């Protein structure tokens, strides 16, 4: 028996001990949802990702930080294969979602994107009504019943903390909303198909502090159910909302650890320099 | 740190002074600015006044015609026999010819044009569209008389292989060929409308697990709908006004019928026939030209109004 399994068993026995004593378990065994091994990405001649290994566990918020152009968005877009939309992109290495390699010939991209939602840097609602924006996902995945859709729309908008602001004007265009409201609408749109993971690429970079605060609240809330991977340029934000932080530099993963450690006790001097604003 | 770009003491750069120097020339251009609107207005007036002039002429001559032939008889008459001893002036045969040929043209052009636009904007690689687009432009540049010839000598004989009852001059063949002629216009206008839908919206839809076809159907086309419909309406206008193809390939039978295998005359072809014959100025048949032209004008005007209304109504702001 390997030491790892032994450790595992240990934790599990400890768990059941705790449970039998009626206490909250001290440590949960978390499932790994994303596994990245030796990932390389090229855009034509540009080598954007240079051999990254990065495991992501369920119900965690992972923040990705790093200077502009270091490959954060590229990495995020790889996780739901949106990166393939770029004409001459080349990918090597392995990314597995729930144990299955997503680059396999037989892997169903639509299925992957149904499970893994994405929120973009710039709010991008469809030029449709607020209602239709949220109902879009469920509709394309086969939900037609009006009552069910109504229910999904309301719940999703509530989860995204925007219901009260829009409940009286669900039929008006999404473009009548403010930027911050549009972004929360996009989050609601994403929640409507109940993904397991949400990828967010600088979701608050275009927003005022109040909208930013609301979205951070939301992320904290969502963490209970979803895994969230968020790219941010805002160090305080990373520190406030994430459990783990990955520091990217020039296509490489320099450091990946508990957020606490990254910010208080980084093991690489470059991480420290970046966090303290000495470069980037 | 180097400061090469900054002015040195020997070479001072005084922006304020330079602006002061430029003020004189600016004075002139500021004065010019005041008269420019009037110059542009008078240039614009040329086209506006010309249009008004044409409408006025049409109107007076048409009224003259209706003094000879009652307007009601003209609009509801199903017989058009201007050269009879007792001439009859019913415009319905020409309207049916015009409408039927345009409908046939749109049945051909709308789906093919839209599919082409979808292919070019959503599916085709850069390389393919670099080849296809110029071909479409060439197709759009072919003079309509060539299309007319093509309809008469190629399409009609071809169709007669399949439709035995098809007359040598018929409305079906020129209708189809008009459609072919309009395809590039619909394709390129719709393609413009679809390509101007921001990619970020497609990405949003793809990220929700849509297939490409779903993105096209549910996001791109709705967002581009006003442009697409405008292209259709322009296509219809073009078909309504098309003259050469129908003159050559549809003969000059003034039938009020809905049988597309027969020869029919359109309003435009009637105008060609009458003007190329010797209609004496001041004769009834001469005035009938204006009445027919007036109807044609109202048709296209109506299309324009519809296009405006529709593109406003279906506009999805983004
Ligand atoms: N579509 C593309 N085509 C070619 N090169 C690209 C493309 N997108 C990104 N790159 C290049 O890949 C590298 C990584 O880009 P990426 O967008 O992932 O950076 P980022 O870390 O998200 O930066 P930022 O913080 O500015 O958003 C950069 O050098 C960039 O120029
Ligand atoms: Mg980025």
Coordinates of C-alpha atoms and ligand atoms in Angstrom, one line a residue:
Chain A
X1 CA 0.0 0.0 0.0
X2 CA 1.4 3.4 -1.0
X3 CA 1.9 6.0 1.5
X4 CA -0.6 8.2 -0.3
X5 CA -3.5 5.7 0.1
X6 CA -2.5 5.2 3.7
X7 CA -2.7 8.9 4.3
X8 CA -6.1 9.0 2.5
X9 CA -7.4 6.2 4.7
X10 CA -6.1 8.0 7.7
X11 CA -8.0 11.1 6.8
X12 CA -11.1 9.1 6.2
X13 CA -10.9 7.3 9.5
X14 CA -10.3 10.6 11.1
X15 CA -13.4 11.9 9.3
X16 CA -15.7 9.1 10.5
X17 CA -14.2 9.6 14.0
X18 CA -15.2 13.2 13.9
X19 CA -18.6 12.4 12.5
X20 CA -19.2 9.8 15.1
X21 CA -18.3 12.3 17.8
X22 CA -20.9 14.7 16.1
X23 CA -18.2 17.2 15.2
X24 CA -17.7 19.0 11.9
X25 CA -15.1 17.1 9.9
X26 CA -11.8 19.0 10.1
X27 CA -10.7 18.0 6.6
X28 CA -12.8 17.1 3.6
X29 CA -11.4 14.9 0.9
X30 CA -11.8 17.0 -2.1
X31 CA -12.3 15.7 -5.6
X32 CA -9.9 16.9 -8.3
X33 CA -11.9 18.3 -11.1
X34 CA -9.3 19.8 -13.4
X35 CA -5.9 18.3 -14.0
X36 CA -3.4 20.0 -16.2
X37 CA -0.2 18.3 -17.2
X38 CA 2.6 19.9 -19.2
X39 CA 0.3 22.1 -21.2
X40 CA 1.9 24.1 -24.0
X41 CA 0.1 26.5 -26.2
X42 CA 1.3 28.4 -29.3
X43 CA -0.4 31.1 -31.2
X44 CA 1.4 30.8 -34.5
X45 CA 5.0 31.5 -33.4
X46 CA 4.1 32.9 -30.0
X47 CA 4.6 30.4 -27.2
X48 CA 1.9 31.6 -24.8
X49 CA 1.8 28.7 -22.3
X50 CA 5.0 26.9 -21.5
X51 CA 4.4 23.6 -19.7
X52 CA 1.9 24.2 -17.0
X53 CA 0.8 21.7 -14.3
X54 CA -2.1 22.8 -12.3
X55 CA -4.7 20.8 -10.4
X56 CA -8.0 22.3 -9.4
X57 CA -10.2 20.8 -6.7
X58 CA -14.0 21.1 -6.3
X59 CA -15.6 23.9 -4.4
X60 CA -12.5 26.0 -4.5
X61 CA -11.9 29.5 -5.8
X62 CA -8.6 29.6 -7.7
X63 CA -7.2 33.0 -8.6
X64 CA -4.8 33.4 -11.4
X65 CA -2.6 36.4 -11.2
X66 CA 0.3 37.7 -13.3
X67 CA 1.4 40.6 -15.5
X68 CA -0.3 41.4 -18.8
X69 CA 0.4 39.0 -21.6
X70 CA 1.6 36.2 -19.3
X71 CA -1.0 33.7 -20.6
X72 CA -3.8 33.9 -18.0
X73 CA -6.6 34.3 -20.4
X74 CA -5.1 31.7 -22.7
X75 CA -5.0 29.2 -19.9
X76 CA -8.6 30.0 -18.8
X77 CA -9.8 29.6 -22.4
X78 CA -8.1 26.3 -22.7
X79 CA -10.2 24.8 -19.9
X80 CA -13.4 25.1 -21.9
X81 CA -11.6 24.8 -25.3
X82 CA -12.6 28.3 -26.4
X83 CA -9.0 28.8 -27.2
X84 CA -9.5 26.6 -30.3
X85 CA -11.5 29.4 -31.9
X86 CA -8.2 31.2 -32.6
X87 CA -7.2 30.3 -36.1
X88 CA -3.7 29.0 -35.8
X89 CA -3.4 27.8 -32.3
X90 CA -1.5 24.7 -31.3
X91 CA -1.9 22.8 -28.1
X92 CA 0.1 20.0 -26.6
X93 CA 0.0 18.4 -23.2
X94 CA -3.0 17.2 -21.2
X95 CA -6.0 18.8 -19.6
X96 CA -8.4 16.4 -18.0
X97 CA -11.9 17.4 -16.7
X98 CA -13.3 14.9 -14.1
X99 CA -10.6 12.5 -15.2
X100 CA -11.3 12.6 -18.9
X101 CA -8.9 14.3 -21.3
X102 CA -10.8 17.1 -23.0
X103 CA -8.7 17.1 -26.1
X104 CA -9.6 13.6 -27.0
X105 CA -11.2 13.2 -30.5
X106 CA -14.3 11.8 -28.9
X107 CA -14.7 14.4 -26.3
X108 CA -18.0 16.4 -26.6
X109 CA -17.1 20.1 -26.5
X110 CA -20.7 21.3 -26.1
X111 CA -21.0 18.9 -23.2
X112 CA -17.9 20.4 -21.6
X113 CA -19.1 23.9 -22.1
X114 CA -22.4 23.0 -20.6
X115 CA -20.6 21.9 -17.4
X116 CA -18.0 24.7 -17.4
X117 CA -19.5 28.2 -17.6
X118 CA -17.6 31.3 -18.6
X119 CA -17.9 34.9 -17.7
X120 CA -16.0 37.3 -19.9
X121 CA -14.0 40.4 -19.1
X122 CA -16.4 42.6 -21.0
X123 CA -20.1 42.0 -20.3
X124 CA -21.5 40.3 -23.4
X125 CA -25.2 39.9 -23.1
X126 CA -27.0 38.9 -26.3
X127 CA -29.0 41.7 -28.0
X128 CA -32.2 40.2 -26.6
X129 CA -34.4 40.8 -23.6
X130 CA -33.2 40.2 -20.1
X131 CA -35.4 37.1 -19.9
X132 CA -34.2 35.7 -23.2
X133 CA -30.6 36.1 -22.2
X134 CA -31.0 33.9 -19.1
X135 CA -33.3 31.5 -20.9
X136 CA -30.9 31.0 -23.8
X137 CA -28.8 28.3 -22.3
X138 CA -31.6 26.1 -21.0
X139 CA -33.4 26.6 -24.3
X140 CA -30.6 25.3 -26.4
X141 CA -30.2 22.4 -24.1
X142 CA -33.8 21.4 -24.7
X143 CA -35.8 23.0 -22.0
X144 CA -39.0 24.4 -23.7
X145 CA -41.6 24.4 -20.9
X146 CA -42.5 28.0 -20.2
X147 CA -43.2 27.4 -16.5
X148 CA -39.9 25.7 -16.0
X149 CA -38.0 28.4 -17.9
X150 CA -39.7 31.1 -15.8
X151 CA -38.6 29.4 -12.7
X152 CA -35.0 29.0 -14.0
X153 CA -34.8 32.6 -15.0
X154 CA -36.0 33.8 -11.7
X155 CA -33.7 31.5 -9.7
X156 CA -30.7 32.4 -11.8
X157 CA -31.3 36.1 -11.5
X158 CA -31.8 35.8 -7.8
X159 CA -28.5 33.8 -7.4
X160 CA -26.7 36.6 -9.3
X161 CA -28.2 39.2 -7.0
X162 CA -29.9 41.1 -9.8
X163 CA -33.5 39.9 -9.5
X164 CA -34.7 42.8 -7.5
X165 CA -33.2 45.3 -10.0
X166 CA -34.7 43.6 -13.1
X167 CA -37.8 41.7 -12.0
X168 CA -40.2 44.4 -13.4
X169 CA -38.5 44.7 -16.7
X170 CA -37.6 41.2 -17.8
X171 CA -38.8 42.0 -21.3
X172 CA -36.6 45.0 -21.9
X173 CA -33.3 44.8 -23.8
X174 CA -30.3 43.6 -21.8
X175 CA -28.5 46.6 -23.2
X176 CA -30.7 48.9 -21.2
X177 CA -28.8 47.7 -18.1
X178 CA -25.7 49.3 -16.6
X179 CA -22.3 47.6 -17.1
X180 CA -22.3 46.1 -13.7
X181 CA -25.8 44.9 -14.1
X182 CA -25.0 43.4 -17.5
X183 CA -22.1 41.5 -15.9
X184 CA -24.3 40.1 -13.2
X185 CA -26.8 39.2 -16.0
X186 CA -24.0 37.3 -17.8
X187 CA -23.3 35.5 -14.5
X188 CA -27.0 34.6 -14.2
X189 CA -27.0 33.5 -17.8
X190 CA -24.1 31.2 -16.9
X191 CA -25.8 29.9 -13.8
X192 CA -29.0 29.1 -15.6
X193 CA -27.5 25.8 -17.0
X194 CA -26.1 24.9 -13.6
X195 CA -22.5 24.4 -14.4
X196 CA -20.0 22.7 -12.2
X197 CA -17.2 25.1 -12.8
X198 CA -17.2 28.8 -13.6
X199 CA -14.3 30.4 -15.4
X200 CA -14.1 34.2 -15.0
X201 CA -11.7 36.4 -16.9
X202 CA -11.3 39.7 -15.0
X203 CA -15.1 39.9 -14.5
X204 CA -14.9 43.1 -12.5
X205 CA -12.2 45.0 -14.4
X206 CA -14.8 47.2 -16.1
X207 CA -16.9 47.7 -13.0
X208 CA -17.2 50.3 -10.2
X209 CA -16.4 49.3 -6.6
X210 CA -20.0 48.7 -5.7
X211 CA -20.7 46.3 -8.6
X212 CA -17.3 44.7 -7.9
X213 CA -18.3 44.2 -4.3
X214 CA -21.5 42.6 -5.3
X215 CA -19.8 40.2 -7.7
X216 CA -17.2 39.3 -5.1
X217 CA -20.1 38.5 -2.6
X218 CA -21.6 36.4 -5.3
X219 CA -18.4 34.5 -5.9
X220 CA -18.1 33.7 -2.2
X221 CA -21.7 32.5 -2.3
X222 CA -21.2 30.4 -5.4
X223 CA -18.2 28.7 -4.0
X224 CA -20.5 26.6 -1.8
X225 CA -21.7 24.8 -5.0
X226 CA -19.3 25.5 -7.8
X227 CA -15.6 25.6 -8.4
X228 CA -14.4 29.0 -9.7
X229 CA -11.3 29.9 -11.5
X230 CA -10.9 33.6 -11.8
X231 CA -8.3 35.7 -13.5
X232 CA -7.7 39.0 -11.8
X233 CA -5.3 42.0 -11.9
X234 CA -6.5 43.1 -8.5
X235 CA -4.3 41.6 -5.7
X236 CA -6.8 42.6 -3.0
X237 CA -9.5 40.8 -4.9
X238 CA -7.4 37.7 -5.2
X239 CA -6.6 37.8 -1.5
X240 CA -10.2 38.4 -0.5
X241 CA -12.0 35.8 -2.5
X242 CA -9.7 32.9 -3.4
X243 CA -8.6 29.8 -1.6
X244 CA -5.6 29.2 -3.9
X245 CA -3.6 31.5 -6.0
X246 CA -1.6 30.7 -9.1
X247 CA 1.1 33.2 -10.2
X248 CA 1.8 33.1 -13.9
X249 CA 4.8 34.8 -15.5
X250 CA 5.7 34.7 -19.2
X251 CA 3.7 31.5 -19.9
X252 CA 5.0 29.7 -16.9
X253 CA 3.4 28.8 -13.6
X254 CA 5.8 30.2 -11.0
X255 CA 3.9 29.4 -7.9
X256 CA 0.7 27.8 -6.9
X257 CA -0.4 27.6 -3.3
X258 CA -2.9 28.5 -0.7
X259 CA -3.7 32.2 -1.2
X260 CA -2.6 32.9 2.4
X261 CA 0.9 31.5 1.6
X262 CA 1.2 33.2 -1.7
X263 CA 0.5 36.6 -0.2
X264 CA 2.2 36.3 3.2
X265 CA 4.9 33.9 2.6
X266 CA 5.7 33.4 -1.1
X267 CA 8.4 30.9 -1.9
X268 CA 9.6 32.5 -5.1
X269 CA 11.1 36.0 -5.1
X270 CA 9.4 36.8 -8.4
X271 CA 6.0 36.2 -6.8
X272 CA 6.8 38.5 -4.0
X273 CA 8.0 41.2 -6.4
X274 CA 4.8 41.0 -8.4
X275 CA 2.6 41.1 -5.4
X276 CA 4.4 44.1 -4.0
X277 CA 4.1 45.8 -7.4
X278 CA 7.8 45.8 -8.1
X279 CA 7.2 44.7 -11.7
X280 CA 4.4 43.8 -14.2
Chain B
X1 CA 17.8 57.8 -18.3
X2 CA 18.1 59.3 -21.8
X3 CA 16.1 62.3 -22.7
X4 CA 16.7 62.4 -26.4
X5 CA 13.2 63.2 -27.3
X6 CA 13.0 66.3 -25.2
X7 CA 13.9 69.7 -26.6
X8 CA 17.3 71.0 -25.6
X9 CA 18.1 74.6 -24.8
X10 CA 19.7 75.1 -28.3
X11 CA 16.6 73.7 -29.9
X12 CA 13.6 74.9 -28.0
X13 CA 10.2 73.5 -29.0
X14 CA 7.6 76.2 -28.3
X15 CA 4.2 74.7 -29.1
X16 CA 2.3 77.8 -28.1
X17 CA 4.3 80.0 -30.5
X18 CA 3.7 77.5 -33.3
X19 CA 0.0 77.5 -32.7
X20 CA 0.0 81.3 -32.7
X21 CA 1.7 81.3 -36.1
X22 CA -0.8 78.8 -37.5
X23 CA -3.7 81.0 -36.4
X24 CA -3.8 83.0 -39.6
X25 CA -4.4 80.0 -41.8
X26 CA -6.9 78.8 -39.2
X27 CA -8.9 82.1 -39.5
X28 CA -9.5 81.3 -43.2
X29 CA -10.6 77.8 -42.5
X30 CA -12.9 79.0 -39.8
X31 CA -14.6 81.4 -42.2
X32 CA -14.8 78.6 -44.7
X33 CA -16.5 76.5 -42.1
X34 CA -19.3 79.0 -42.0
X35 CA -20.2 78.8 -45.7
X36 CA -19.6 75.1 -46.1
X37 CA -23.0 74.1 -44.9
X38 CA -24.6 76.3 -47.6
X39 CA -22.4 74.9 -50.3
X40 CA -23.2 71.3 -49.3
X41 CA -26.8 72.1 -49.0
X42 CA -27.0 73.4 -52.5
X43 CA -25.3 70.4 -53.8
X44 CA -27.7 68.2 -51.9
X45 CA -30.5 70.2 -53.3
X46 CA -29.6 69.1 -56.9
X47 CA -30.6 65.5 -56.2
X48 CA -33.6 66.4 -54.1
X49 CA -34.9 68.9 -56.7
X50 CA -34.3 66.4 -59.5
X51 CA -36.4 63.8 -57.6
X52 CA -39.1 66.3 -57.0
X53 CA -39.1 67.2 -60.7
X54 CA -39.4 63.6 -61.8
X55 CA -42.3 63.0 -59.4
X56 CA -44.0 66.2 -60.5
X57 CA -43.8 65.2 -64.2
X58 CA -45.0 61.7 -63.4
X59 CA -47.9 63.2 -61.5
X60 CA -49.1 65.7 -64.0
X61 CA -48.9 63.3 -66.9
X62 CA -50.5 60.6 -64.9
X63 CA -53.4 62.9 -64.0
X64 CA -53.7 63.7 -67.7
X65 CA -54.0 60.0 -68.4
X66 CA -56.7 59.5 -65.8
X67 CA -58.7 62.3 -67.5
X68 CA -58.9 60.0 -70.5
X69 CA -59.1 56.7 -68.8
X70 CA -60.9 56.6 -65.4
X71 CA -58.5 55.6 -62.7
X72 CA -60.7 52.9 -61.4
X73 CA -60.9 51.2 -64.8
X74 CA -57.1 51.4 -65.0
X75 CA -56.5 49.9 -61.6
X76 CA -59.0 47.1 -61.8
X77 CA -59.0 46.3 -65.5
X78 CA -57.7 42.9 -66.4
X79 CA -57.4 43.6 -70.1
X80 CA -54.6 45.6 -71.5
X81 CA -55.0 46.2 -75.3
X82 CA -53.7 49.7 -76.1
X83 CA -53.5 49.0 -79.8
X84 CA -57.1 47.7 -80.3
X85 CA -59.5 49.8 -82.2
X86 CA -61.3 50.3 -78.9
X87 CA -58.2 50.3 -76.7
X88 CA -58.5 48.9 -73.2
X89 CA -56.2 50.0 -70.4
X90 CA -56.3 47.6 -67.4
X91 CA -53.0 47.6 -65.5
X92 CA -53.6 44.3 -63.7
X93 CA -51.8 42.1 -66.3
X94 CA -48.7 44.2 -65.9
X95 CA -48.9 44.1 -62.1
X96 CA -49.4 40.3 -62.1
X97 CA -46.4 40.0 -64.4
X98 CA -44.2 42.2 -62.2
X99 CA -45.3 40.7 -58.9
X100 CA -45.0 37.1 -60.1
X101 CA -41.5 37.5 -61.6
X102 CA -40.3 39.3 -58.4
X103 CA -41.8 36.6 -56.2
X104 CA -40.0 33.9 -58.3
X105 CA -36.8 35.9 -58.1
X106 CA -37.0 36.2 -54.3
X107 CA -37.9 32.5 -53.9
X108 CA -34.5 31.8 -55.6
X109 CA -32.5 34.7 -54.2
X110 CA -33.5 34.9 -50.5
X111 CA -32.6 31.4 -49.4
X112 CA -29.5 31.1 -51.5
X113 CA -28.3 34.6 -50.7
X114 CA -28.8 34.1 -47.0
X115 CA -27.1 30.7 -47.0
X116 CA -24.2 32.1 -48.8
X117 CA -24.0 34.9 -46.3
X118 CA -24.1 32.5 -43.4
X119 CA -21.4 30.4 -45.0
X120 CA -19.2 33.3 -45.7
X121 CA -19.6 35.0 -42.3
X122 CA -19.8 32.0 -40.0
X123 CA -18.2 29.0 -41.6
X124 CA -15.8 29.9 -44.4
X125 CA -12.1 30.2 -43.7
X126 CA -10.4 33.4 -44.6
X127 CA -8.9 31.8 -47.6
X128 CA -12.2 30.6 -49.0
X129 CA -13.9 33.9 -48.5
X130 CA -11.0 35.6 -50.3
X131 CA -11.9 33.5 -53.3
X132 CA -15.7 33.5 -53.1
X133 CA -16.3 37.2 -52.4
X134 CA -14.7 38.4 -55.7
X135 CA -16.6 35.9 -57.6
X136 CA -19.8 37.2 -56.1
X137 CA -18.8 40.7 -57.1
X138 CA -18.2 39.6 -60.6
X139 CA -21.7 38.1 -60.6
X140 CA -23.1 41.4 -59.4
X141 CA -21.2 43.3 -62.1
X142 CA -22.6 41.3 -65.1
X143 CA -24.9 43.6 -67.2
X144 CA -28.5 42.6 -67.0
X145 CA -28.8 42.2 -70.7
X146 CA -26.4 39.3 -70.5
X147 CA -28.6 37.7 -67.9
X148 CA -31.6 38.2 -70.2
X149 CA -29.8 36.5 -73.0
X150 CA -28.8 33.7 -70.6
X151 CA -32.5 33.2 -69.6
X152 CA -33.7 33.1 -73.1
X153 CA -31.0 30.9 -74.7
X154 CA -30.0 28.6 -71.8
X155 CA -32.4 28.5 -68.9
X156 CA -35.7 28.4 -70.9
X157 CA -34.5 25.4 -73.1
X158 CA -33.2 23.7 -69.9
X159 CA -36.5 24.2 -68.1
X160 CA -38.5 22.9 -71.1
X161 CA -36.7 19.6 -70.6
X162 CA -38.5 19.2 -67.3
X163 CA -41.7 21.2 -67.9
X164 CA -43.1 20.2 -71.2
X165 CA -45.8 22.9 -71.2
X166 CA -43.4 25.7 -70.8
X167 CA -43.8 28.3 -73.6
X168 CA -40.7 29.7 -75.4
X169 CA -41.4 33.0 -73.7
X170 CA -42.4 32.6 -70.1
X171 CA -42.2 34.3 -66.8
X172 CA -40.6 31.5 -64.9
X173 CA -37.2 31.5 -66.6
X174 CA -36.6 35.3 -66.3
X175 CA -37.9 35.2 -62.7
X176 CA -35.3 32.5 -61.8
X177 CA -32.5 34.4 -63.6
X178 CA -33.4 37.6 -61.9
X179 CA -33.1 35.7 -58.7
X180 CA -29.6 34.6 -59.7
X181 CA -28.8 38.2 -60.5
X182 CA -29.9 39.4 -57.1
X183 CA -28.1 36.7 -55.0
X184 CA -24.8 38.5 -54.8
X185 CA -26.6 41.7 -53.5
X186 CA -28.5 39.8 -50.8
X187 CA -25.5 37.7 -49.9
X188 CA -23.1 40.6 -49.5
X189 CA -25.5 42.9 -47.7
X190 CA -26.5 40.1 -45.3
X191 CA -22.9 39.1 -44.9
X192 CA -22.0 42.6 -43.9
X193 CA -24.8 42.7 -41.4
X194 CA -23.8 39.3 -39.9
X195 CA -20.0 40.0 -39.8
X196 CA -20.7 43.2 -37.9
X197 CA -22.2 41.2 -35.0
X198 CA -19.3 41.3 -32.5
X199 CA -17.4 38.1 -32.0
X200 CA -17.8 38.4 -28.2
X201 CA -21.5 37.6 -28.6
X202 CA -20.7 34.4 -30.5
X203 CA -18.2 33.5 -27.8
X204 CA -20.8 34.0 -25.2
X205 CA -23.1 31.6 -26.9
X206 CA -20.5 29.0 -27.7
X207 CA -19.4 29.1 -24.0
X208 CA -22.9 28.1 -23.1
X209 CA -22.5 24.9 -25.1
X210 CA -24.1 26.0 -28.3
X211 CA -23.1 24.5 -31.6
X212 CA -22.1 26.8 -34.4
X213 CA -25.5 26.4 -36.1
X214 CA -27.3 27.3 -32.9
X215 CA -25.1 30.4 -32.5
X216 CA -25.9 31.4 -36.1
X217 CA -29.6 30.7 -35.8
X218 CA -30.2 32.1 -32.3
X219 CA -27.7 34.9 -31.9
X220 CA -26.1 36.0 -35.2
X221 CA -29.2 36.1 -37.4
X222 CA -31.5 37.7 -34.8
X223 CA -28.8 40.3 -34.2
X224 CA -28.3 41.0 -37.9
X225 CA -32.0 40.6 -38.8
X226 CA -32.6 44.2 -39.6
X227 CA -29.7 44.2 -42.1
X228 CA -30.8 40.9 -43.6
X229 CA -34.4 42.0 -44.1
X230 CA -33.2 45.3 -45.6
X231 CA -31.2 43.2 -48.1
X232 CA -34.3 41.3 -49.0
X233 CA -36.3 44.4 -49.5
X234 CA -33.6 45.9 -51.6
X235 CA -33.6 42.7 -53.6
X236 CA -37.3 42.9 -54.2
X237 CA -37.0 46.6 -55.3
X238 CA -34.3 45.5 -57.7
X239 CA -36.5 42.7 -59.1
X240 CA -39.5 45.1 -59.4
X241 CA -37.4 47.5 -61.4
X242 CA -35.5 45.0 -63.5
X243 CA -36.2 45.5 -67.2
X244 CA -33.9 43.8 -69.6
X245 CA -34.2 40.2 -68.5
X246 CA -38.0 40.2 -68.6
X247 CA -38.2 42.1 -71.8
X248 CA -36.0 39.5 -73.6
X249 CA -37.2 36.3 -72.0
X250 CA -40.8 36.8 -71.1
X251 CA -42.3 38.1 -74.3
X252 CA -45.0 40.7 -74.4
X253 CA -48.2 38.9 -73.8
X254 CA -50.4 41.1 -71.6
X255 CA -52.0 38.2 -69.7
X256 CA -53.7 38.6 -66.4
X257 CA -52.9 35.1 -65.1
X258 CA -50.9 33.3 -62.5
X259 CA -49.6 30.6 -64.8
X260 CA -45.8 30.9 -64.6
X261 CA -45.3 28.8 -67.7
X262 CA -46.9 31.5 -69.9
X263 CA -45.5 34.7 -71.3
X264 CA -46.4 37.7 -69.2
X265 CA -45.4 41.3 -69.4
X266 CA -44.0 43.4 -66.5
X267 CA -44.5 47.1 -66.0
X268 CA -40.9 47.8 -67.0
X269 CA -41.2 45.6 -70.2
X270 CA -44.4 47.4 -71.1
X271 CA -42.6 50.7 -70.9
X272 CA -39.8 49.4 -73.1
X273 CA -42.2 48.1 -75.6
X274 CA -44.2 51.3 -75.9
X275 CA -41.3 53.6 -75.9
X276 CA -39.4 51.6 -78.6
X277 CA -42.5 51.6 -80.8
X278 CA -43.8 54.9 -82.1
X279 CA -46.1 56.2 -79.5
X280 CA -46.9 59.7 -80.6
X281 CA -46.5 62.3 -77.9
X282 CA -49.9 63.3 -76.6
X283 CA -51.6 60.0 -77.5
X284 CA -53.4 58.0 -74.9
X285 CA -50.8 55.2 -75.1
X286 CA -48.1 57.8 -74.5
X287 CA -49.8 59.0 -71.3
X288 CA -50.3 55.4 -70.2
X289 CA -46.5 55.1 -69.9
X290 CA -46.6 57.7 -67.1
X291 CA -49.4 56.0 -65.3
X292 CA -47.6 52.7 -65.4
X293 CA -44.3 54.3 -64.3
X294 CA -46.2 56.0 -61.4
X295 CA -47.4 52.6 -60.2
X296 CA -43.9 51.2 -60.4
X297 CA -42.6 54.2 -58.5
X298 CA -45.3 53.6 -55.8
X299 CA -44.3 50.0 -55.5
X300 CA -40.6 50.7 -55.0
X301 CA -41.4 53.6 -52.7
X302 CA -43.5 51.2 -50.6
X303 CA -40.6 48.8 -50.5
X304 CA -38.3 51.5 -49.2
X305 CA -40.8 52.5 -46.5
X306 CA -41.2 48.8 -45.5
X307 CA -37.4 48.4 -45.4
X308 CA -37.1 51.4 -43.1
X309 CA -40.0 50.3 -40.8
X310 CA -38.7 46.8 -40.6
X311 CA -35.1 47.6 -39.9
X312 CA -36.2 49.9 -37.1
X313 CA -38.6 47.4 -35.7
X314 CA -36.2 44.5 -35.7
X315 CA -33.1 46.3 -34.7
X316 CA -31.4 44.6 -31.8
X317 CA -29.1 47.2 -30.1
X318 CA -25.7 46.1 -29.2
Ligands
LIG1 N1 -5.6 35.5 -30.5 C1 -4.3 35.6 -30.4 N2 -3.4 35.5 -31.4 C2 -2.1 35.6 -31.3 N3 -1.5 35.8 -30.1 C3 -2.3 35.9 -29.0 C4 -3.7 35.8 -29.1 N4 -4.2 35.9 -27.8 C5 -3.2 36.1 -27.0 N5 -2.0 36.1 -27.7 C6 -0.6 36.2 -27.1 O1 -0.5 35.2 -26.2 C7 0.1 35.7 -25.0 C8 -0.7 35.5 -23.8 O2 -1.9 36.3 -23.9 P1 -3.1 36.2 -22.9 O3 -4.3 36.9 -23.5 O4 -3.3 34.9 -22.4 O5 -2.5 37.1 -21.7 P2 -3.1 37.6 -20.3 O6 -2.3 37.1 -19.3 O7 -4.6 37.3 -20.3 O8 -2.9 39.2 -20.4 P3 -3.9 40.3 -19.9 O9 -3.7 40.4 -18.4 O10 -3.4 41.6 -20.6 O11 -5.3 40.0 -20.2 C9 0.4 37.2 -25.3 O12 1.8 37.3 -25.7 C10 -0.5 37.5 -26.4 O13 0.1 38.5 -27.3
LIG2 MG1 -6.4 38.4 -20.4

